[in-house]
Every structure is written in C-alpha cells, then in structure tokens.
mmCIF file of C-alpha atoms and ligand atoms in Angstrom:
data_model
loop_
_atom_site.group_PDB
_atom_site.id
_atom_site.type_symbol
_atom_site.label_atom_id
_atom_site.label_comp_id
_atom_site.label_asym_id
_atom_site.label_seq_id
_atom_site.Cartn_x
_atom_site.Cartn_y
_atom_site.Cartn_z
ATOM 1 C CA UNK L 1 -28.185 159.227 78.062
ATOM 2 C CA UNK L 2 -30.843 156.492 78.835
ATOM 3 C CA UNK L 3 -30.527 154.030 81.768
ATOM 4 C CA UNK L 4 -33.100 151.061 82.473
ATOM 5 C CA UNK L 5 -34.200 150.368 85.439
ATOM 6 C CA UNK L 6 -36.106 147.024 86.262
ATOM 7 C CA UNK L 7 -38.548 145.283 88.101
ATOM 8 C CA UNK L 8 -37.094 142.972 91.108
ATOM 9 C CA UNK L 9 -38.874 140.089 92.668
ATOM 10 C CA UNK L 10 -38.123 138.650 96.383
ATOM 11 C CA UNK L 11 -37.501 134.537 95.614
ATOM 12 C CA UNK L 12 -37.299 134.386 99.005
ATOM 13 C CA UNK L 13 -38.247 136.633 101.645
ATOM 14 C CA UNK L 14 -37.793 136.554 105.928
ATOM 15 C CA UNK L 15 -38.543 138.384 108.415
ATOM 16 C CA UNK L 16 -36.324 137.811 111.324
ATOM 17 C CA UNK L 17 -36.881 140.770 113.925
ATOM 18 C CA UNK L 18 -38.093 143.829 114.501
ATOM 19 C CA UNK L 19 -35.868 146.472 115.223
ATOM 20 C CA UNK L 20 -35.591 149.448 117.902
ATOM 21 C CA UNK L 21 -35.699 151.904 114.969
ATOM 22 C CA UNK L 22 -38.906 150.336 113.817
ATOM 23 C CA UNK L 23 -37.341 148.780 110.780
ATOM 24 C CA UNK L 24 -37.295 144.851 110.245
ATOM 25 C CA UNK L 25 -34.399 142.625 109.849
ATOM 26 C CA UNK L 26 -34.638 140.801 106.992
ATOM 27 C CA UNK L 27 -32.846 137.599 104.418
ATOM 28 C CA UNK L 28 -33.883 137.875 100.930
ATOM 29 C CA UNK L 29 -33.125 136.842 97.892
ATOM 30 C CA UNK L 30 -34.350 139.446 94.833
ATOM 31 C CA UNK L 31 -33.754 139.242 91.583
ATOM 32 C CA UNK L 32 -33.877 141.549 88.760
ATOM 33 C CA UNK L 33 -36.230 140.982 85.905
ATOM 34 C CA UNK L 34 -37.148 141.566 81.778
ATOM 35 C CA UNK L 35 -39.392 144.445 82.840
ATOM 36 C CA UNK L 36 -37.962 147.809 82.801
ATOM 37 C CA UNK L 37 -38.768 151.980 83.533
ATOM 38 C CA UNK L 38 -36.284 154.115 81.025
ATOM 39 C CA UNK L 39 -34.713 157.425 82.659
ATOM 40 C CA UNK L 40 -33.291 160.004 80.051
ATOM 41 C CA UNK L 41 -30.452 162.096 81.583
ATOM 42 C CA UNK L 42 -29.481 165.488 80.025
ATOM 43 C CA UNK L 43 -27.507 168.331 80.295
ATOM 44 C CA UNK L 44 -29.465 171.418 80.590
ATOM 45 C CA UNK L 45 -28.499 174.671 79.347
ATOM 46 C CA UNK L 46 -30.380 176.622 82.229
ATOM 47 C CA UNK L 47 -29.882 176.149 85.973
ATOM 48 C CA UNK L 48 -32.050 174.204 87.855
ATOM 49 C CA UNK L 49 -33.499 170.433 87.610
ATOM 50 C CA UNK L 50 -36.781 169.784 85.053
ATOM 51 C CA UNK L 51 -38.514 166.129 85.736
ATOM 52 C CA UNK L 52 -40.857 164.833 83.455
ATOM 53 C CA UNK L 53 -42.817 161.595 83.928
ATOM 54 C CA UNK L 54 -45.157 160.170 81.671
ATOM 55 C CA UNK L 55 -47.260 158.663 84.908
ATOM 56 C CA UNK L 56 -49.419 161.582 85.814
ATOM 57 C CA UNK L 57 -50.473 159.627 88.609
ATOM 58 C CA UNK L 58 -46.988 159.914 90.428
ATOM 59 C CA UNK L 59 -45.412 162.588 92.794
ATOM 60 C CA UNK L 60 -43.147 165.307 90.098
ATOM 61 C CA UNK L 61 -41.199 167.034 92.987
ATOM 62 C CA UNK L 62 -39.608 165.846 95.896
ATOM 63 C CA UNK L 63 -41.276 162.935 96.322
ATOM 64 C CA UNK L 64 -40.501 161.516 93.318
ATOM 65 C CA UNK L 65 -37.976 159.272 94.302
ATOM 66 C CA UNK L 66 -35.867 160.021 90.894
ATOM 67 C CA UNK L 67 -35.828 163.659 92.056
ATOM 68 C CA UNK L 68 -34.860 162.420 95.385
ATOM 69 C CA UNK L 69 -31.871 160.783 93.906
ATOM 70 C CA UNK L 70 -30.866 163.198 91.701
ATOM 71 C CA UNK L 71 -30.827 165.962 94.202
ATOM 72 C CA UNK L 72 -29.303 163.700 96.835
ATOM 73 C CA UNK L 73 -26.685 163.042 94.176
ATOM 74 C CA UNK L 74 -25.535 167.034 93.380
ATOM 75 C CA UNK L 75 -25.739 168.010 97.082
ATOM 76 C CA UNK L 76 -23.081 164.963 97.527
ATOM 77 C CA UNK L 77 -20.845 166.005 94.826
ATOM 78 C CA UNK L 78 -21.432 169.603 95.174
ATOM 79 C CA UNK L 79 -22.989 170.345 91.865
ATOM 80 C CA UNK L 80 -25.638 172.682 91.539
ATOM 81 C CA UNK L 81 -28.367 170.618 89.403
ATOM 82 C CA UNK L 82 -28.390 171.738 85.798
ATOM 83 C CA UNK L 83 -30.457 168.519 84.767
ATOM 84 C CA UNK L 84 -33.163 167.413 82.467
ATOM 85 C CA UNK L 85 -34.563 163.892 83.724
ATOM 86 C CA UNK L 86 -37.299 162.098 81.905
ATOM 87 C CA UNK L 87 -38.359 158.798 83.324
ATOM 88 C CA UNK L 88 -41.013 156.748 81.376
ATOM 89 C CA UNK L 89 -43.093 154.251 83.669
ATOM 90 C CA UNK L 90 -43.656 150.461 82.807
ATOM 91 C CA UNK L 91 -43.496 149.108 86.372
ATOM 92 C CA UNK L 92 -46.528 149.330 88.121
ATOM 93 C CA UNK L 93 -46.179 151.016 91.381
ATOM 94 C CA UNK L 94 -47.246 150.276 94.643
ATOM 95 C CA UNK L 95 -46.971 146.850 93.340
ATOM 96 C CA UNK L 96 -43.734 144.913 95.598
ATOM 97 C CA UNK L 97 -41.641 145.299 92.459
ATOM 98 C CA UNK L 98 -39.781 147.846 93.422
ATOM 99 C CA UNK L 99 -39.949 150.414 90.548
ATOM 100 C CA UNK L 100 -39.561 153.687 92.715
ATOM 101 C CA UNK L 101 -36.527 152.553 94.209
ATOM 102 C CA UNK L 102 -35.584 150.639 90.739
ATOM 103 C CA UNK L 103 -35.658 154.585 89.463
ATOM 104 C CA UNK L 104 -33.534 155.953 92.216
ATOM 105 C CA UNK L 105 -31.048 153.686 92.061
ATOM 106 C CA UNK L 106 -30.526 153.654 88.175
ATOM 107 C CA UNK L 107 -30.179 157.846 88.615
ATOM 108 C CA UNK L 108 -27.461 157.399 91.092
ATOM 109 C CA UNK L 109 -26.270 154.736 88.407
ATOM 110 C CA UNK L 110 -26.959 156.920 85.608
ATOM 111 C CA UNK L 111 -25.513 160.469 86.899
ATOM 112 C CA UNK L 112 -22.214 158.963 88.114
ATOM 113 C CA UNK L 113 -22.050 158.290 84.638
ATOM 114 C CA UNK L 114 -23.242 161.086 83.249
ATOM 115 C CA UNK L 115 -21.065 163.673 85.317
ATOM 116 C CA UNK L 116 -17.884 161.048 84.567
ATOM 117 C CA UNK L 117 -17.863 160.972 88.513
ATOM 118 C CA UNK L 118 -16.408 157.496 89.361
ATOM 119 C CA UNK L 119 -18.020 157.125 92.650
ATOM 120 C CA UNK L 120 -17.780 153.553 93.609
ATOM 121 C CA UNK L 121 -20.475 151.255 94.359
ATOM 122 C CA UNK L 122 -20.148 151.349 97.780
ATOM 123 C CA UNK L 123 -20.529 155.373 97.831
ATOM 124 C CA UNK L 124 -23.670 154.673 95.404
ATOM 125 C CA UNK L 125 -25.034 152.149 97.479
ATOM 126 C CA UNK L 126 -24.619 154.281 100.874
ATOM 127 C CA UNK L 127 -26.715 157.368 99.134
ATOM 128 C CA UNK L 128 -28.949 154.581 98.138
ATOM 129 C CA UNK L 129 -29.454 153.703 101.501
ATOM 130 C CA UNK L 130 -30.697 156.979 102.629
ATOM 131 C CA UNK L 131 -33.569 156.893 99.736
ATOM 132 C CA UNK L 132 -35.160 153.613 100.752
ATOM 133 C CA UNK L 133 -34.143 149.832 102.195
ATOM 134 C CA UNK L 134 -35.142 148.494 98.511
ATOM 135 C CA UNK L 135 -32.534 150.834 96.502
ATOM 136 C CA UNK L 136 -29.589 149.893 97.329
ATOM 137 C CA UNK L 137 -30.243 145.939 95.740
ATOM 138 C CA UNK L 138 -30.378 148.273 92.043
ATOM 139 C CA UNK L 139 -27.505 149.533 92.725
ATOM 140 C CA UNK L 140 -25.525 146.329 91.680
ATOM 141 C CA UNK L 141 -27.319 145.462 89.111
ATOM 142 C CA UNK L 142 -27.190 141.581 89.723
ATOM 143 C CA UNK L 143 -29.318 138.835 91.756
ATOM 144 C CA UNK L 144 -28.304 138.953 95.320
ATOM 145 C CA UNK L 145 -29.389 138.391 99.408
ATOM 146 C CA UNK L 146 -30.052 141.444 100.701
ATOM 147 C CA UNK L 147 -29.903 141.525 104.752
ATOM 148 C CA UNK L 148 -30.268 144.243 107.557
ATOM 149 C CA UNK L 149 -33.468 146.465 106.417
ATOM 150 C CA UNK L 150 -31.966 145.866 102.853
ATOM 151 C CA UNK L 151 -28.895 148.143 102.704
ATOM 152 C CA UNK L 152 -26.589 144.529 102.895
ATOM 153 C CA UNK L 153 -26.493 143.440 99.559
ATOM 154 C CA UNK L 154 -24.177 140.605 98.549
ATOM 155 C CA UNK L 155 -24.464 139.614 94.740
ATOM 156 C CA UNK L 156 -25.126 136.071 93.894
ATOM 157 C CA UNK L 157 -24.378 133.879 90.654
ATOM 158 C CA UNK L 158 -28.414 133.764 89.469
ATOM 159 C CA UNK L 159 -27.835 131.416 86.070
ATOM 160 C CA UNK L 160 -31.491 131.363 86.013
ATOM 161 C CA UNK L 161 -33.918 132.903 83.315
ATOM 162 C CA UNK L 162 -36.499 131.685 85.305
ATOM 163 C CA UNK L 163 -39.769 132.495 83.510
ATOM 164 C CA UNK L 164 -42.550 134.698 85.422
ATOM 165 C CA UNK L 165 -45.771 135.369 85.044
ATOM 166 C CA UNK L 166 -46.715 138.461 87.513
ATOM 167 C CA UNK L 167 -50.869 139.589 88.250
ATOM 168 C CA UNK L 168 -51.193 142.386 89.996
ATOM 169 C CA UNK L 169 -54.474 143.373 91.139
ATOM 170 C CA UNK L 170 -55.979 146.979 90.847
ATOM 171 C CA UNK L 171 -55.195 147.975 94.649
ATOM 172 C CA UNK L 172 -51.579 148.344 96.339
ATOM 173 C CA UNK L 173 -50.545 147.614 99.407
ATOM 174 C CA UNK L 174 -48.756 150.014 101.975
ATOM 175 C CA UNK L 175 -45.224 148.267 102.731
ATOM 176 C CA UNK L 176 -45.101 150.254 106.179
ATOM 177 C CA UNK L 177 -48.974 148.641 107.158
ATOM 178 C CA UNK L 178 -47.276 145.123 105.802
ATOM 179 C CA UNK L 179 -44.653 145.239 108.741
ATOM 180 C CA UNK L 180 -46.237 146.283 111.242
ATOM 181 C CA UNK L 181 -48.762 143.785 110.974
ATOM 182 C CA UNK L 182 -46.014 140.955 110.433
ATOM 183 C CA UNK L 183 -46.135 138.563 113.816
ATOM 184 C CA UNK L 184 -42.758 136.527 114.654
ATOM 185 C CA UNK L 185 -44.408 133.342 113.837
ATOM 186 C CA UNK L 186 -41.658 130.542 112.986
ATOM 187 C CA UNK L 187 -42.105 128.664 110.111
ATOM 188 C CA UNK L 188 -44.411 129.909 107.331
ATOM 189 C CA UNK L 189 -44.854 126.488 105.376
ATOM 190 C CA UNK L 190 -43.547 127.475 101.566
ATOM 191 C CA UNK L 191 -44.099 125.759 98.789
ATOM 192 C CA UNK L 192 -41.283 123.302 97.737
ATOM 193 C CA UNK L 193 -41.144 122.945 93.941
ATOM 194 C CA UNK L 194 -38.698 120.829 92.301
ATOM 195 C CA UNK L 195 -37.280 123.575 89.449
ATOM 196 C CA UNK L 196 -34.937 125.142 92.386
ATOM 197 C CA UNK L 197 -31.296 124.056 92.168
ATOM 198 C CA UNK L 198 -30.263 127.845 93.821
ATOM 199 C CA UNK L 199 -29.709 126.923 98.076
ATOM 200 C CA UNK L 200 -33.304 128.624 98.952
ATOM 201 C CA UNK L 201 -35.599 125.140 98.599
ATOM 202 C CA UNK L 202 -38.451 126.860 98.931
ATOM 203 C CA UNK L 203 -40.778 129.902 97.960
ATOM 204 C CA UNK L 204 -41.280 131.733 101.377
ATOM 205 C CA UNK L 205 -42.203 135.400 101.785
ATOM 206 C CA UNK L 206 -42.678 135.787 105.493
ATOM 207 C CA UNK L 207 -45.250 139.139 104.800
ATOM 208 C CA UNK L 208 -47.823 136.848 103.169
ATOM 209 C CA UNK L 209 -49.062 136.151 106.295
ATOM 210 C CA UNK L 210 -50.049 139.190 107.040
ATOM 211 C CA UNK L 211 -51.190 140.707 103.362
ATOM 212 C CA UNK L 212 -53.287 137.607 103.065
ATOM 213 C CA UNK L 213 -55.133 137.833 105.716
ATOM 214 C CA UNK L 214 -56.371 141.152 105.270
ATOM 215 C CA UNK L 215 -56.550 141.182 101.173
ATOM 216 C CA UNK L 216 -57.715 137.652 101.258
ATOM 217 C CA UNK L 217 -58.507 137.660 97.065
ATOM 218 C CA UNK L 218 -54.178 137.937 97.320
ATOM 219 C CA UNK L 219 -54.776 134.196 99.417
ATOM 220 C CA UNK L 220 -57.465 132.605 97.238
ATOM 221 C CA UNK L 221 -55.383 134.254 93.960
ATOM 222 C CA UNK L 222 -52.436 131.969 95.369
ATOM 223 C CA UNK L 223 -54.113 129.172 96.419
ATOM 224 C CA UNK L 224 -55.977 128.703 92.862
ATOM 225 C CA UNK L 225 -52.304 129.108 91.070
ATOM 226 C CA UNK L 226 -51.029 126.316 92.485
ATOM 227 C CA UNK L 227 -53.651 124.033 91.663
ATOM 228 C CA UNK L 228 -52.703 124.877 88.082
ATOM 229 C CA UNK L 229 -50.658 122.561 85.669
ATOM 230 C CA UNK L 230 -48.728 125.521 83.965
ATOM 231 C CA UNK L 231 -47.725 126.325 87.263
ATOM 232 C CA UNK L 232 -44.572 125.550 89.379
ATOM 233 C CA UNK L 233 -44.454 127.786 92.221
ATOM 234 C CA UNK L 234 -46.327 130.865 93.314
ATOM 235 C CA UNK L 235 -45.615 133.467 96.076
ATOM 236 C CA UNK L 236 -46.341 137.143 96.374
ATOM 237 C CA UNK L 237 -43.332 139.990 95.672
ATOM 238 C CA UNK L 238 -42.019 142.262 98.598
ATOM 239 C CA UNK L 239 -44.885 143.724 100.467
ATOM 240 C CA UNK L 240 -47.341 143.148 97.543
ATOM 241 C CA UNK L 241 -49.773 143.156 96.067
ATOM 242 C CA UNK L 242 -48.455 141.448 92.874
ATOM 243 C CA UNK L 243 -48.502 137.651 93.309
ATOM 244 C CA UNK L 244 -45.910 135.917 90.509
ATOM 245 C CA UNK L 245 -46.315 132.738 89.025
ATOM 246 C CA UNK L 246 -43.024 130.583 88.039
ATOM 247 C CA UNK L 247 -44.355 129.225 85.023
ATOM 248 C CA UNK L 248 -43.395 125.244 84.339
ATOM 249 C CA UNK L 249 -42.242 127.040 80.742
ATOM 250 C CA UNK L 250 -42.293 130.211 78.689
ATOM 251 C CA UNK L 251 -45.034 128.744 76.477
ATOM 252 C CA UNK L 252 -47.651 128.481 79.104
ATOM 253 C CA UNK L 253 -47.991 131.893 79.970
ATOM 254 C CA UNK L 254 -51.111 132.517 77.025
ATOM 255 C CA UNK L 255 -52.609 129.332 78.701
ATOM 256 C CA UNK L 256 -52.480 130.541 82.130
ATOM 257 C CA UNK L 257 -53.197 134.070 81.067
ATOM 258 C CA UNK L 258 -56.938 133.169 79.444
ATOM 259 C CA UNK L 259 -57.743 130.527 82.491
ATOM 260 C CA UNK L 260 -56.979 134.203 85.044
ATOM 261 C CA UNK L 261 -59.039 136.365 82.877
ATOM 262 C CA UNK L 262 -62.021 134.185 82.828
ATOM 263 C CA UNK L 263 -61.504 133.065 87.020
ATOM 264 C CA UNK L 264 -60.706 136.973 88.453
ATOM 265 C CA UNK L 265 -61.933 138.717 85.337
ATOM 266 C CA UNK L 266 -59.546 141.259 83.228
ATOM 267 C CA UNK L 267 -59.256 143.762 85.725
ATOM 268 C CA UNK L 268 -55.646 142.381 86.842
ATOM 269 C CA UNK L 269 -51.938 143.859 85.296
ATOM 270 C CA UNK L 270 -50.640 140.632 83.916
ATOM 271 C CA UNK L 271 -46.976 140.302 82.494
ATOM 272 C CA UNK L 272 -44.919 137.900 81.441
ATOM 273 C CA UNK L 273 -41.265 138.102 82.464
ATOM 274 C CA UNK L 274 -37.828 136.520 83.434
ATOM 275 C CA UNK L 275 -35.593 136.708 85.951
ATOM 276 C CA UNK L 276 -32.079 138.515 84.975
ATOM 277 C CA UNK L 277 -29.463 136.576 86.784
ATOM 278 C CA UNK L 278 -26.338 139.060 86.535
HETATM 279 C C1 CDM B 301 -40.806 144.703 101.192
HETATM 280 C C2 CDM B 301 -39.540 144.990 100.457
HETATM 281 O O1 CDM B 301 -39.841 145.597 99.219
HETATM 282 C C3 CDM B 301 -38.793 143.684 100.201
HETATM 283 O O2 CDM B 301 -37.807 143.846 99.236
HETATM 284 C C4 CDM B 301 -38.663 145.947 101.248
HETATM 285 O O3 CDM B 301 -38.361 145.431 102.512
HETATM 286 C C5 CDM B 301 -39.326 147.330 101.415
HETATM 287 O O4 CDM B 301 -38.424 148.278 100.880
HETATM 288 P P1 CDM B 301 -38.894 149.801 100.666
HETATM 289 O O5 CDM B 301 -40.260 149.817 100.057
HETATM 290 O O6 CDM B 301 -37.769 150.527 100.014
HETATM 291 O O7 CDM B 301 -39.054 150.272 102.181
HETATM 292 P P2 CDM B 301 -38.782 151.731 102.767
HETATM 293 O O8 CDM B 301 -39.406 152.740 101.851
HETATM 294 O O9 CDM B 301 -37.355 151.859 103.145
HETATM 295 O O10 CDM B 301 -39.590 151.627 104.138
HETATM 296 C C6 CDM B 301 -40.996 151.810 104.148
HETATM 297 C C7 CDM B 301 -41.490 151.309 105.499
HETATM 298 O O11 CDM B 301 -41.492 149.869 105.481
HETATM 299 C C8 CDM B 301 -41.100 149.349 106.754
HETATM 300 N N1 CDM B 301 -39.876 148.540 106.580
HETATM 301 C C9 CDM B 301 -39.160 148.579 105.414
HETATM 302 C C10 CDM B 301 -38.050 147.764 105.276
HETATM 303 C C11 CDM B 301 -37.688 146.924 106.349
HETATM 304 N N2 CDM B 301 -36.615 146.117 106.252
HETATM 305 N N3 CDM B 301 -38.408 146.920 107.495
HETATM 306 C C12 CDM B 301 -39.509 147.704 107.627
HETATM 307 O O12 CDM B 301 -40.180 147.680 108.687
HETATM 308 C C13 CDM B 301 -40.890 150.572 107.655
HETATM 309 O O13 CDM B 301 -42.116 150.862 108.313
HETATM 310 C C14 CDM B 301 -40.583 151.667 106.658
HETATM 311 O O14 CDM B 301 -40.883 152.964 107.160
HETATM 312 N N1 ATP B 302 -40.374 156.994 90.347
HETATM 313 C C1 ATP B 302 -41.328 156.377 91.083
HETATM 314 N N2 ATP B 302 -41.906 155.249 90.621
HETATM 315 C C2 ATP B 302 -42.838 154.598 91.373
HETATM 316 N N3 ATP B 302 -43.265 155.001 92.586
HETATM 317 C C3 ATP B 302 -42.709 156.132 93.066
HETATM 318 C C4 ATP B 302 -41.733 156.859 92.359
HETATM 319 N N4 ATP B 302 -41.373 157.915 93.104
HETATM 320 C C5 ATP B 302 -42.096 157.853 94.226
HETATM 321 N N5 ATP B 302 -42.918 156.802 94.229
HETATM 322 C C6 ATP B 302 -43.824 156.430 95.330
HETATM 323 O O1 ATP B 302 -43.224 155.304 95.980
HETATM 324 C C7 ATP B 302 -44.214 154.328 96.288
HETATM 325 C C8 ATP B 302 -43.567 152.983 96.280
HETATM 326 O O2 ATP B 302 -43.124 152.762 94.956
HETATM 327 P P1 ATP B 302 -42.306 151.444 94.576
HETATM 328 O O3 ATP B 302 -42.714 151.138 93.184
HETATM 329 O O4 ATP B 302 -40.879 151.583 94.880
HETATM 330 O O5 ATP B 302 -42.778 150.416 95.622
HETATM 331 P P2 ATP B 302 -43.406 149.009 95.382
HETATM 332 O O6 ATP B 302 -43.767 148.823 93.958
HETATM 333 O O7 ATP B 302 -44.439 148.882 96.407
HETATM 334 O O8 ATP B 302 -42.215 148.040 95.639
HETATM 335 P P3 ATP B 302 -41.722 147.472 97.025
HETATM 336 O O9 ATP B 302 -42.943 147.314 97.880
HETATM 337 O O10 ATP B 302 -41.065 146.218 96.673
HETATM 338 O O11 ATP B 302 -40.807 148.540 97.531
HETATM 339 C C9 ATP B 302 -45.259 154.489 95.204
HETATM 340 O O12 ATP B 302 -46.515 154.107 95.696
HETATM 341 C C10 ATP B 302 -45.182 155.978 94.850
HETATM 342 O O13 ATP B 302 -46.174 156.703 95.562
#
C-alpha cells in the first residue's frame, strides 16, 4: 500500500515561552503542501522489519524516523513487526519542511490502515507526539494551528491553493540551535501583504530572528524577495533554512526562478508548490 506524505510550511509562526522542560511554547499556523515523500507498506513473509530508502544520505535504523514509527506502532498494538517499508525521498531534509516527521506520521497513518487497526486520531496523534513536536500536525492531514510544543493541533478551513515558490540553500539548520538562540523579543515586524483573507494578517516566524542573524545570506535572500514584483510575501519555514516565496500567481514562478539563479547562482533547491488546504 502507498501513502504520501507532504511537505508543511509554518504561515505563521510564534514563539511565546520557553518552557521548564526546555521545549518552547508555540502558535502556528502550517499547512500542508503539493510536495510529497511516498512510503510503500508490505506484508512480509519473514519476521522482522526491512527499510529501504532511496536517500543514502539518511539514518536506515532507528533513527530513521519511519522506523521509529513503525516500531513505535507494533510495540503499541503488540505486533511483532513482519514489515517491508520503502520510503522514497522528495522533501529535502533538514530543510523546516518537515519531511522526517511528514514520514512518521503518514506510517502511523499508513499501518493503522494496513493492519485494519482503527486506532483513532487521537491515539495516532498521541504516538505521534512521542516521535517529534512536528508529527503530530501530519497526522490530520489538513491546515491547522498547532500550539503547546506542537502536539495541539486544531484543523482549520485552509480554502487556499496559495501558490509557493520554496529555495532552499545547500546547508540546514539545527531546529534545537534555532531555539535556543530565540530571545523573547515582542513584536517581530512581519510583512503585511494584501492576498491574506485567513485571521493571521501577517507573515511572522518568530525564529527568523535568530536564523538570520547567524546565516545572514537566509536575511539578504529575504530581503531581495520582497523587492521583487512576482512576489507577495516571503518568510522562512519552521526552523529553516528554506525561505518560501508566495508568488503574486502560478505563472511567475519561471520569472522569479531565472532572476534567483542569476542573483545566488544555481546552487539553491528551488520548487514550485501550493498549499493543500484540507
Ligand atoms: C520549528 C518547527 O518545525 C515548527 O513547525 C517545530 O517547532 C520543530 O519540530 P520538530 O523538528 O519535530 O522538533 P523536535 O524534533 O520535537 O525537537 C527538536 C528540538 O527543537 C527544540 N524545540 C522543538 C519544538 C518546540 N516547540 N520547542 C523547542 O524548543 C528542542 O530543543 C527540541 O529538542
Ligand atoms: N525519514 C526521514 N526524512 C528526513 N529526515 C529524517 C528522516 N528520518 C530521520 N531524519 C532526520 O531528521 C532530521 C530532521 O528532518 P525533518 O525533515 O523532519 O526536519 P526539517 O526538514 O528540518 O523540518 P522541521 O525543521 O520543520 O522539523 C533530518 O536532518 C534527518 O537527519
């Protein structure tokens, strides 16, 4: 059986506190998006749990967060894994769209279904919880504000197909280093752009602050957007270090795309995208 998992974006993104347990509280609206990783679930035959992953560059055993999941998933139920999981890559990792979690999630997703288990959302949702503070969001499968470290999810009507246009440069940024560099500063002027009718006004991610001024090329990448005609908004996704471009239409993306290669050079993971409202 094959299950998609896709890319998220943060619209919005605040840090409110830091907690005693290190965590941060946060408000954020994320939404899904027309980028996707495919997992393959199987029977197997044999005993035992064989993960394949077309990304040598990723973790095969335990920290692969699909194997994670999957194991997480049979100790619940009390299976004993007799699985064959092959997960093809398409989200860049590392990259604040979420594709290890994305992964984890859709194998809870997928396995419930698999096994015919019925567990409810809330059950998936609560495993999901205990494999990272961005997995439980996938879980649902919709837009939605996410609260607490993330495992507070409430689904929101998204009737958006906002179109995206996401560079990602060839570094990552730690999330964890994000965080603990984030100060309590107040307000973080966004940008206000007019093609918003959803309640969040503007385009704030609260760990730009931070990212930007230690990757500044994120800051001047930004900056250089927005002076842009094809260009509506810009802010950078999760923890970075893609920075998304809400495009004014679909049909400037080739535009923009030629005017980035020949600013930052072709170096940079560019896609174009939509948000998937749910
Ligand atoms: C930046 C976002 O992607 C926005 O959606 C998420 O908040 C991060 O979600 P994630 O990558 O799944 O994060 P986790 O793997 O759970 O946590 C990695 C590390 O990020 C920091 N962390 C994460 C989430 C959060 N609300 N507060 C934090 O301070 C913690 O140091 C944590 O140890
Ligand atoms: N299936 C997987 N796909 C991608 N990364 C994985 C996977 N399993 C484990 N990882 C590890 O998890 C790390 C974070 O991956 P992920 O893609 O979830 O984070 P991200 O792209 O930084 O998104 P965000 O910052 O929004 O959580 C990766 O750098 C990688 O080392």
């Amino acid at each position: 059986m094959e299950f998609y998992a896709p890319a998220k974006v943060n619209l919005s993104l605040r840090v409110l506190r830091r907690r005693e347990d290190g965590f941060h509280e946060i408000e954020s609206l994320m939404c899904p998006l027309s980028i996707f990783d495919t997992i393959d679930l199987s029977h197997r035959e044999e005993g035992g749990l064989e993960f394949v992953c077309d990304d040598t560059t990723l973790p095969t055993g335990d920290d692969n967060l699909v194997v994670r999941a999957a194991k997480l998933f049979c100790q619940s139920c009390g299976f004993q894994p007799r699985l064959r999981i092959q997960l093809t890559k398409r989200i860049p990792h590392g990259a604040g769209l979420g594709g290890g979690s994305s992964d984890a999630a859709t194998t809870l997703v997928g396995l419930n279904r698999l096994f015919e288990t019925e567990l409810s959302r809330e059950a998936l949702s609560a495993m999901a919880a205990d494999l990272g503070s961005d997995v439980p969001f996938f879980i649902y499968q919709s837009a939605a504000v996410i609260r607490g470290r993330g495992e507070f999810v409430e689904p929101v009507a998204f009737p958006h197909e906002l179109p995206l246009f996401l560079i990602k440069p060839p570094f990552g940024v730690p999330t964890p280093w994000a965080y603990k560099h984030w100060l309590d500063s107040r307000e973080v002027p966004g940008v206000p752009y007019a093609a918003q009718e959803f309640s969040w006004g503007t385009l704030v991610n609260d760990l730009e602050r931070p990212v930007f001024e230690k990757y500044l090329f994120l800051a001047d990448l930004k900056s250089w957007l927005l002076t842009q005609p094809e260009v509506a908004g810009a802010l950078m996704s999760g923890s970075g270090a893609t920075v998304f471009a809400l495009l004014q239409e679909k049909g400037a993306a080739e535009s923009l795309a030629s005017k980035v290669a020949a600013e930052f050079g072709t170096n940079l993971w560019c896609c174009l995208c939509e948000t998937i409202g749910g």
